[in-house]
Structure formats: C-alpha cells, structure tokens
PDB file of C-alpha atoms in Angstrom:
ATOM      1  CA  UNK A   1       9.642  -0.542  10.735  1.00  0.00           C
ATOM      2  CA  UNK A   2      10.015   0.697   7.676  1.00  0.00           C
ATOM      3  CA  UNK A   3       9.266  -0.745   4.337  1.00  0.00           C
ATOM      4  CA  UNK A   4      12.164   1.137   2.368  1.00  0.00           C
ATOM      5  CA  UNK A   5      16.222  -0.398   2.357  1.00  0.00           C
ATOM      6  CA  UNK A   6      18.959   1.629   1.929  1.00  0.00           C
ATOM      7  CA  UNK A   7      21.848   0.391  -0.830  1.00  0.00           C
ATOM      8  CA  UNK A   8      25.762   0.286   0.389  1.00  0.00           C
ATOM      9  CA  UNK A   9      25.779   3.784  -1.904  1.00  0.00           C
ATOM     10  CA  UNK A  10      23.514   4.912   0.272  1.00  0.00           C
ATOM     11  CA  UNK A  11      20.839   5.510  -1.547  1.00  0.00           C
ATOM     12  CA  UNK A  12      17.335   4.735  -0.483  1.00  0.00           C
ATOM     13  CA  UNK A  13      15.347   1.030  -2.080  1.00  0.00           C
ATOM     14  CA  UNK A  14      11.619   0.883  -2.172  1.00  0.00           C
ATOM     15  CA  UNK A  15       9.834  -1.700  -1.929  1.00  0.00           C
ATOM     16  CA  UNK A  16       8.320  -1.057  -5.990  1.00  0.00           C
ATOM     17  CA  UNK A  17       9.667  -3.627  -9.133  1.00  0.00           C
ATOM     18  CA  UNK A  18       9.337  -0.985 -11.757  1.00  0.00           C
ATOM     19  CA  UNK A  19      12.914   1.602 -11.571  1.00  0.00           C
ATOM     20  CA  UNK A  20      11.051   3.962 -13.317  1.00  0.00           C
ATOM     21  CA  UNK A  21       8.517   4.192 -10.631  1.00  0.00           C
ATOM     22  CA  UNK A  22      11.651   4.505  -7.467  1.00  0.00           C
ATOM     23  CA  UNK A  23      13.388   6.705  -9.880  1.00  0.00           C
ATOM     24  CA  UNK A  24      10.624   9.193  -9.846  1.00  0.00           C
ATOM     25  CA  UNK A  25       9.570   8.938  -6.154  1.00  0.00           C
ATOM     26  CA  UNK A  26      13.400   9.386  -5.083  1.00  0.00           C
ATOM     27  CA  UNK A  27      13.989  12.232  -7.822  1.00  0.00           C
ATOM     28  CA  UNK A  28      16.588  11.108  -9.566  1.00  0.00           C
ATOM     29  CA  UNK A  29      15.885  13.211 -12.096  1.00  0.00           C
ATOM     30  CA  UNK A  30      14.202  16.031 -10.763  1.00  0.00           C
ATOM     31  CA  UNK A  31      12.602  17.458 -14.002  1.00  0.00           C
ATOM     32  CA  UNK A  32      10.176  14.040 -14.570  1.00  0.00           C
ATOM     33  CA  UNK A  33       9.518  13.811 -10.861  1.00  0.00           C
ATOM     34  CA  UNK A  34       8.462  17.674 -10.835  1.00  0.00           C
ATOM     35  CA  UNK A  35       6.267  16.814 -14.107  1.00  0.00           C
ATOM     36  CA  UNK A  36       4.659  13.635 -12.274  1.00  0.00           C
ATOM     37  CA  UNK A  37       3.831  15.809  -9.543  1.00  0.00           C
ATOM     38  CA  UNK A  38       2.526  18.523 -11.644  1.00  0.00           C
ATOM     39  CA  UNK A  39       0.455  16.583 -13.241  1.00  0.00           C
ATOM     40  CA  UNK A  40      -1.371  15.021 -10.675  1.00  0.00           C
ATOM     41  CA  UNK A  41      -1.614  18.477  -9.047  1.00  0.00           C
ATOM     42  CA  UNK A  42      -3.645  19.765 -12.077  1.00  0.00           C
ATOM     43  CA  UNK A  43      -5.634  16.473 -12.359  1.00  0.00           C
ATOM     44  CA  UNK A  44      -6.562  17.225  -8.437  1.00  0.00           C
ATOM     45  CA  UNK A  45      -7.543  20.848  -9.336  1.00  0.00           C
ATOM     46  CA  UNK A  46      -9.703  19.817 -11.541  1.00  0.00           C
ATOM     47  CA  UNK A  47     -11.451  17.072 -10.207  1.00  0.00           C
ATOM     48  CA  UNK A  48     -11.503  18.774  -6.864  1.00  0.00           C
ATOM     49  CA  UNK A  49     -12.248  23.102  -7.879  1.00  0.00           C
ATOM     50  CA  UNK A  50     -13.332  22.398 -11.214  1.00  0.00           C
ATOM     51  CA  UNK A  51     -16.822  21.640 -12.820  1.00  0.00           C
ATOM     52  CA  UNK A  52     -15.195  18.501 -13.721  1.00  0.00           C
ATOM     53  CA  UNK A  53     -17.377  14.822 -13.284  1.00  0.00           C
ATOM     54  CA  UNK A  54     -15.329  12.013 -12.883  1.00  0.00           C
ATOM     55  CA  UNK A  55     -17.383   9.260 -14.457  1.00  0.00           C
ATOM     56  CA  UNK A  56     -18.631  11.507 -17.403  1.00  0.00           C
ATOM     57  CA  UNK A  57     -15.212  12.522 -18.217  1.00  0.00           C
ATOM     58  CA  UNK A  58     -14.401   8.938 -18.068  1.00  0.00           C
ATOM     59  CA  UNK A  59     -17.084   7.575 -20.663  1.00  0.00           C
ATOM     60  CA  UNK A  60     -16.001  10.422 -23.300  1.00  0.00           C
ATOM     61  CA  UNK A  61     -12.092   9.558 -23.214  1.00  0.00           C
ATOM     62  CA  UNK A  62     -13.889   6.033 -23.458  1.00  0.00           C
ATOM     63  CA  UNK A  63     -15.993   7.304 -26.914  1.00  0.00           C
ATOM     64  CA  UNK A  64     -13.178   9.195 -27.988  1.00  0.00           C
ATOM     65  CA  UNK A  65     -10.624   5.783 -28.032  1.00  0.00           C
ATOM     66  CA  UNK A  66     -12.878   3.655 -29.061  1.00  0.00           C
ATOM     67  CA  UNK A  67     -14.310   5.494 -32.136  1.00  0.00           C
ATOM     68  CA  UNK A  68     -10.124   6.692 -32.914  1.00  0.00           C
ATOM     69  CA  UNK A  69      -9.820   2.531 -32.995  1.00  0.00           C
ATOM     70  CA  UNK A  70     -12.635   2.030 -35.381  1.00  0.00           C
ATOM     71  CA  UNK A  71     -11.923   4.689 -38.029  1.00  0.00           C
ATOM     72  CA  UNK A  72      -8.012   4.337 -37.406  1.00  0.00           C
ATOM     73  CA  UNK A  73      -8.226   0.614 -38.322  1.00  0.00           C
ATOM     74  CA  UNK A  74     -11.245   1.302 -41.235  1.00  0.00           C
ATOM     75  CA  UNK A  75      -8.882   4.029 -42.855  1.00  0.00           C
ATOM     76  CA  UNK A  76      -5.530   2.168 -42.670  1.00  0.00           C
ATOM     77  CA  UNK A  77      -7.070  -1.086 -44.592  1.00  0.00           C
ATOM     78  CA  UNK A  78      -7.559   1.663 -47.135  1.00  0.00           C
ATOM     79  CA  UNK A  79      -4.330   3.368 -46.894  1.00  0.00           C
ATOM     80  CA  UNK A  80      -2.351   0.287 -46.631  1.00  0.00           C
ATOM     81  CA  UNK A  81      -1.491   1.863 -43.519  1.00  0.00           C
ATOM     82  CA  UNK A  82      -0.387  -0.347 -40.041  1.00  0.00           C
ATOM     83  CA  UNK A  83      -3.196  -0.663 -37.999  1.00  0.00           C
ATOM     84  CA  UNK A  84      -3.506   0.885 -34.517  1.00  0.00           C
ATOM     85  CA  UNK A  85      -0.377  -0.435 -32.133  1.00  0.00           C
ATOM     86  CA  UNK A  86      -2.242  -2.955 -29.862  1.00  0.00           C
ATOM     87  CA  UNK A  87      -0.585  -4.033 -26.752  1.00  0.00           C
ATOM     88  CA  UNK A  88       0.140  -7.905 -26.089  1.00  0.00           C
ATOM     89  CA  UNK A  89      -1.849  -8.101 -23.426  1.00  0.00           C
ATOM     90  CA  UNK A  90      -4.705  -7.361 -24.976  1.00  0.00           C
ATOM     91  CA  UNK A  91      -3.839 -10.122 -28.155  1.00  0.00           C
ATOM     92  CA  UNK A  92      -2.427 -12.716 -25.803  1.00  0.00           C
ATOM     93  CA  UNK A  93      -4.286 -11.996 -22.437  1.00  0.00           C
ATOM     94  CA  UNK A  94      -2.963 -13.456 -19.640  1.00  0.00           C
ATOM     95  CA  UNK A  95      -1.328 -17.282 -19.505  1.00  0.00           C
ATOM     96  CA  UNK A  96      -2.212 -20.113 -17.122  1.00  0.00           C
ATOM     97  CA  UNK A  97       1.630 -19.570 -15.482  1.00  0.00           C
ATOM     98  CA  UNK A  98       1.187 -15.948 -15.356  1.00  0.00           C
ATOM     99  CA  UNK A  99      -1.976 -16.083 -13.256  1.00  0.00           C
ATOM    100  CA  UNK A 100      -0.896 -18.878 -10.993  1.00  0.00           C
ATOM    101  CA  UNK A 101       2.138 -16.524 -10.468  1.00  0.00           C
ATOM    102  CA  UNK A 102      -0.204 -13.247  -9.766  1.00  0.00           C
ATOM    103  CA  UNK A 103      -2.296 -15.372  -7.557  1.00  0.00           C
ATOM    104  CA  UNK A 104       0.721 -16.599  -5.591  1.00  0.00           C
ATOM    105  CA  UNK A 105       2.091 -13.472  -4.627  1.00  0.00           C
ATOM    106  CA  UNK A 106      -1.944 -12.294  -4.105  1.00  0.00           C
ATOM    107  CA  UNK A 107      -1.524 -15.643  -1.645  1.00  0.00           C
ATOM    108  CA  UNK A 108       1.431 -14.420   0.286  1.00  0.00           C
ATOM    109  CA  UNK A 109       0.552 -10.713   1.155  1.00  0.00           C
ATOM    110  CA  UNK A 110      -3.378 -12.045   2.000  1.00  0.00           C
ATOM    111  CA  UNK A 111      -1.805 -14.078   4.411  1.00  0.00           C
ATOM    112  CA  UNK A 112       0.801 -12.007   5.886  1.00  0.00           C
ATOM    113  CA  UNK A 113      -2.690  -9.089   6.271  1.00  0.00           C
ATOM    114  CA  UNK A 114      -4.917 -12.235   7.743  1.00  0.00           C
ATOM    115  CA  UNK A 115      -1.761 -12.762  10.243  1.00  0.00           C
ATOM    116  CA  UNK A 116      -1.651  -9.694  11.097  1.00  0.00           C
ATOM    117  CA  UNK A 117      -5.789  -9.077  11.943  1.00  0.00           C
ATOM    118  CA  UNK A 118      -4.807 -12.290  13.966  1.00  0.00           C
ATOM    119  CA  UNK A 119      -2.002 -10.647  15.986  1.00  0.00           C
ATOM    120  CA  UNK A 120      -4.654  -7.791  17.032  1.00  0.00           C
ATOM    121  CA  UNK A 121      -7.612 -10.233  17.558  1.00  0.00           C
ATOM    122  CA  UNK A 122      -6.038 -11.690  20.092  1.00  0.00           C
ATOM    123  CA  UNK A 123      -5.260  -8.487  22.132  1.00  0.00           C
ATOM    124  CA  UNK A 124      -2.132  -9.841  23.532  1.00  0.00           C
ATOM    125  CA  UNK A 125       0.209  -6.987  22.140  1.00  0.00           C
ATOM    126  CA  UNK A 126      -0.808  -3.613  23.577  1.00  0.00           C
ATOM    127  CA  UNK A 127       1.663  -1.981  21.564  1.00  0.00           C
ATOM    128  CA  UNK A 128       0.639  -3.003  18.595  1.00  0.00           C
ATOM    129  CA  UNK A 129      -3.419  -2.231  19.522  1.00  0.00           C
ATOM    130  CA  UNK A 130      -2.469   0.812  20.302  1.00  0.00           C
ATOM    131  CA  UNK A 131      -0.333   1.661  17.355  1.00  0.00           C
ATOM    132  CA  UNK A 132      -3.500   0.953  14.960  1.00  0.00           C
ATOM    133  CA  UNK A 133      -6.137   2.274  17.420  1.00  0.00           C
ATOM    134  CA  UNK A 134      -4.100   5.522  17.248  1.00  0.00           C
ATOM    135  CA  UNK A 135      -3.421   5.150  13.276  1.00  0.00           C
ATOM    136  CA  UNK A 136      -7.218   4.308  12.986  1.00  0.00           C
ATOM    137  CA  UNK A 137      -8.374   7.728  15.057  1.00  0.00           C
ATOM    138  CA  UNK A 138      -6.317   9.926  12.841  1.00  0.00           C
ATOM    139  CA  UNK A 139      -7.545   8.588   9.573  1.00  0.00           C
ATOM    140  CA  UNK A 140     -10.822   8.731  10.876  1.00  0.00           C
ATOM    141  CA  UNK A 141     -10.577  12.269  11.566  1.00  0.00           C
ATOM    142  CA  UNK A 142      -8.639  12.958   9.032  1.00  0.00           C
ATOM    143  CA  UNK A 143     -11.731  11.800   6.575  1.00  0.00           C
ATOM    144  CA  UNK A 144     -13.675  13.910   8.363  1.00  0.00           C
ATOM    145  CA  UNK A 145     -11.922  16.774   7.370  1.00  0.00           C
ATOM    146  CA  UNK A 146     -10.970  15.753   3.977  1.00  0.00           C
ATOM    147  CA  UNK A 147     -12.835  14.433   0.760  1.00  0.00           C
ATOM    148  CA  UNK A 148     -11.376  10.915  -0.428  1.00  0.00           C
ATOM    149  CA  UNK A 149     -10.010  12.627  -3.311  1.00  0.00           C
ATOM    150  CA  UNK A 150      -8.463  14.916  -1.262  1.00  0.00           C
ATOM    151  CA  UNK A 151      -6.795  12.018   1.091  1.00  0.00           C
ATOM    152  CA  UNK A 152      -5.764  10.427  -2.132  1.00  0.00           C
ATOM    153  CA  UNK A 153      -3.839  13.391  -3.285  1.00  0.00           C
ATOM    154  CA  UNK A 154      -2.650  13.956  -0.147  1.00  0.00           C
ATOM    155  CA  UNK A 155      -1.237  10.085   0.022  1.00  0.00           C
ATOM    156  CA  UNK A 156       0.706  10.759  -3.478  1.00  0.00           C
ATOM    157  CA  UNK A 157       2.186  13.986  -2.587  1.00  0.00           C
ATOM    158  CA  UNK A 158       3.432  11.918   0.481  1.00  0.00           C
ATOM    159  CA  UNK A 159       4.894   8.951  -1.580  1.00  0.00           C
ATOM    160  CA  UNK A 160       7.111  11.749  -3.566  1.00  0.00           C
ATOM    161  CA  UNK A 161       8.196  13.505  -0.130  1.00  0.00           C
ATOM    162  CA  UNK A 162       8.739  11.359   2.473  1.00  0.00           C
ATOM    163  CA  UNK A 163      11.409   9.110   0.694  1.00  0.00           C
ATOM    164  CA  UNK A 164      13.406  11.842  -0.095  1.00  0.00           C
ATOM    165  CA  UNK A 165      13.005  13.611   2.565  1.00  0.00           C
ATOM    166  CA  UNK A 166      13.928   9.761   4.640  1.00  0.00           C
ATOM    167  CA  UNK A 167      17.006   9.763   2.297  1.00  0.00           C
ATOM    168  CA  UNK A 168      18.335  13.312   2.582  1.00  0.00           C
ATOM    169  CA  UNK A 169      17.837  13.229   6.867  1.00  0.00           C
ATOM    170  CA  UNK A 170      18.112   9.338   7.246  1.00  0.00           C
ATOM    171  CA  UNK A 171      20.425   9.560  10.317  1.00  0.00           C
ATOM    172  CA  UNK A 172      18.253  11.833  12.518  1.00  0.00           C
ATOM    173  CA  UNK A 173      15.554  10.371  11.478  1.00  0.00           C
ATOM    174  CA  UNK A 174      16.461   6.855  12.368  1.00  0.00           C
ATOM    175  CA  UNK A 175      18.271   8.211  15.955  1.00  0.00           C
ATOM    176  CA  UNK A 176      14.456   9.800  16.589  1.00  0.00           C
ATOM    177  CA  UNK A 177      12.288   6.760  15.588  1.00  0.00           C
ATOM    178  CA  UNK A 178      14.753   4.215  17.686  1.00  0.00           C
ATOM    179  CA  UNK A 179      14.697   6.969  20.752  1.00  0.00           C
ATOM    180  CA  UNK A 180      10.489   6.593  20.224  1.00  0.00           C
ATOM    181  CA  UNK A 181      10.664   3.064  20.496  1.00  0.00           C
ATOM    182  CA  UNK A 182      12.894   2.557  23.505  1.00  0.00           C
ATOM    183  CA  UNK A 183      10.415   5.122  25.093  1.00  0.00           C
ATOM    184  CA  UNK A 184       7.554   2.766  23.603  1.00  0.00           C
ATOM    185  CA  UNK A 185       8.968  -0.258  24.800  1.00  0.00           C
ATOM    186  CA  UNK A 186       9.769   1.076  28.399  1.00  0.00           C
ATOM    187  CA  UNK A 187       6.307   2.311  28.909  1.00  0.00           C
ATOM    188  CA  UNK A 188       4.932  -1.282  27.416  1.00  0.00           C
ATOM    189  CA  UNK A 189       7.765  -2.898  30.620  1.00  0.00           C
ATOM    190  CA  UNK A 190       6.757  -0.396  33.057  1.00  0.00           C
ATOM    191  CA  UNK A 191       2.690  -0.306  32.765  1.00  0.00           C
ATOM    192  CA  UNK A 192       1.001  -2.204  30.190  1.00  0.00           C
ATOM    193  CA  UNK A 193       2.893  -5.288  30.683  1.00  0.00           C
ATOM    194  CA  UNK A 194       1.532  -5.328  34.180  1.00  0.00           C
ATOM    195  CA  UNK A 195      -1.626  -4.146  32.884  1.00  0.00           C
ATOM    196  CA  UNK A 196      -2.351  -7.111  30.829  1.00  0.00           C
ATOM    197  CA  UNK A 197      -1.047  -9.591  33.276  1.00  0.00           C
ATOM    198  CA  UNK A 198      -3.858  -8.590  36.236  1.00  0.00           C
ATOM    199  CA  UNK A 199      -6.128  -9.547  33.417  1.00  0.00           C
ATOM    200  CA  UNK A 200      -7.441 -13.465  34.006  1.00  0.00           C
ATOM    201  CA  UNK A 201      -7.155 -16.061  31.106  1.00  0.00           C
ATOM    202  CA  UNK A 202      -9.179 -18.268  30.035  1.00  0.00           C
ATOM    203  CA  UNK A 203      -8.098 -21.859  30.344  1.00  0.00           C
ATOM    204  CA  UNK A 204      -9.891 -24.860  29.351  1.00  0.00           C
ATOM    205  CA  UNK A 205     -11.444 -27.152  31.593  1.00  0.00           C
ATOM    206  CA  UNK A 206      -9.886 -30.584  31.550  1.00  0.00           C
ATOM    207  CA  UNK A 207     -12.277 -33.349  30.131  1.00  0.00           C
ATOM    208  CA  UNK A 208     -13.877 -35.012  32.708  1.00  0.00           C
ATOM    209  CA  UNK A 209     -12.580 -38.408  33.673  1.00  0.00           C
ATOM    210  CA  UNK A 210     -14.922 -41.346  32.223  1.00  0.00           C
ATOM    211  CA  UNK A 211     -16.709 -43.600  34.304  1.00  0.00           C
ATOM    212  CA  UNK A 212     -14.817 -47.229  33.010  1.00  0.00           C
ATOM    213  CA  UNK A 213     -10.971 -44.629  33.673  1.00  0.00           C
ATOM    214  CA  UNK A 214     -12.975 -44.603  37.699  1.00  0.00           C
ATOM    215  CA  UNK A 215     -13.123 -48.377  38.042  1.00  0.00           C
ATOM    216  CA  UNK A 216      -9.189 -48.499  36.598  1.00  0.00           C
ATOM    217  CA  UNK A 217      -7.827 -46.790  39.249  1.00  0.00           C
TER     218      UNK A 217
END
C-alpha cells in the first residue's frame, strides 16, 4: 500500500508536515527541486570520489561556527552591534508539553513497528513473510554492492523520483500494482494457504482435573 494520497486536484500528498519539503519532492517548482538535488549530488561526490573525511570536515565547520559566535558576539558589544541571531530553540529548549507531544507520536509509530514484528513472528501470513524475506534479500545484496553512503544517496535520489514519477503515471501504475496483487493473492488461495494449513498447531493441554473435582462427580 502506499504511503502517499492523492488530492481531488489530483495532485499527489505525502505523508511529510513541512510543504516546503512535498513541494520540493513533487517539483513544484522545478528550479529549487533541481538545486536540492544538485546539491546533494555534489555533497555525494565529494564524500564518495573525493579526499574528503566526514568527521574531520565535521569538527572544522564545528571550529569555524563556534569561534564566528565568539568574536561575532565580542565585536558587536563593541560596535553596539545585535548579537548573532540565535534560534528559540536553543534560548527556550524544549517545554514539558512539547516533549510529552514528541514522545506521543514516538509512542504511536513504536507501536504500530512492534505490531508489525508481531504480525511476522507469528508466521501466520505467508504473504507478508515473504514480502520482507524478499525486501530483506535485496537490501542485503544490494549492501553488498554498495557503500552506505552510496545506498543513502541512492534512497534520496529515489524520494525526488518516484513521487513524481507515481504522480505523472498514477493510473498505470495503480492498474499494474492491483493486477500484482490479485496474482499475489491467488497464488496465497491456491498454494500457500494449503501450505500452511498441513502444518500442525500447537494447542494447549487442558489442566488436569483436580482430585476433590473426581469425588464431585
């Protein structure tokens, strides 16, 4: 099933709170998206062909902000200049409603993932094992072919593609994934099904009757 909704204009919905974010991974405006995409092409170059380390990188953009801060805020107390522009997070932090809000949706998708190891602990839908054995199996391979950076990029270029590309051909598309699961379902009816039912259950033993229920009856 898929996670995206499409609006009576028929425009594609993602499942994201921030517009900005849908607008850009549905290319509203082309121009940002192609920057976006750009840009995280030559970050990938970089990290990936160039003689570029991560964490050092990291701990100079570090140096570099935090000395800026320090002789930003030393020179504007001289220059009666405004300080550097601090966001409110970092004056206010976080409130007691705002966590118990963040941990409350936390709550709700934990659950719905814990549900969902329960569904294939059980091993009482073969389509569903299947689905994720076969989804497991090609990300496994798939890392062995592939760095983590390079799954990573490859996982972003695919969040800026495959909406669009859902959006522009959402009729075939959703004529060729209902087609796949009538075909999945019939072969679930036809051989699994019976599969799974030659396999024995367990069932409990009933409790054993107590001497004093004996003299009862």
């Amino acid at each position: 099933m898929s996670t995206s909704t499409t609006s009576p204009s028929g425009r594609v919905r993602l499942p994201v709170k921030d517009p900005r974010v849908q607008e850009l991974l549905l290319w509203t405006n082309p121009r940002n998206s192609a920057i976006a995409v750009g840009g995280v092409t030559a970050v990938y170059a970089a990290l990936q062909y160039g003689s570029v380390n991560p964490l050092q990188t990291s701990a100079y953009v570090g140096l570099v902000l935090v000395l800026g801060c320090f002789l930003w805020n030393n020179i504007a107390s001289f220059t009666h200049r405004p300080p550097v522009p601090v966001p409110r997070l970092l004056k206010e932090g976080v409130s007691e409603g705002q966590a118990k809000d963040y941990a409350a949706k936390a709550t709700v998708h934990v659950n719905k993932g814990l549900s969902f190891a329960h569904r294939l602990a059980t091993g009482r839908e073969p389509v569903l094992t299947g689905t994720v054995a076969g989804a497991l199996y090609a990300v496994g391979r798939l890392a062995g072919l592939l760095s983590l950076l390079s799954l990573a990029y490859a996982a972003v270029l695919a969040a800026f593609v495959v909406p669009k590309v859902y959006e522009l051909k959402k009729d075939e598309i959703d004529g060729a994934l209902d087609k796949a699961r009538a075909q999945v379902t019939a072969l679930n009816d036809k051989y699994l099904s019976k599969v799974m039912a030659k396999i024995p259950r367990h069932t409990p033993a009933k409790p054993a009757e107590s001497s004093s229920e004996r003299k009862e009856e």
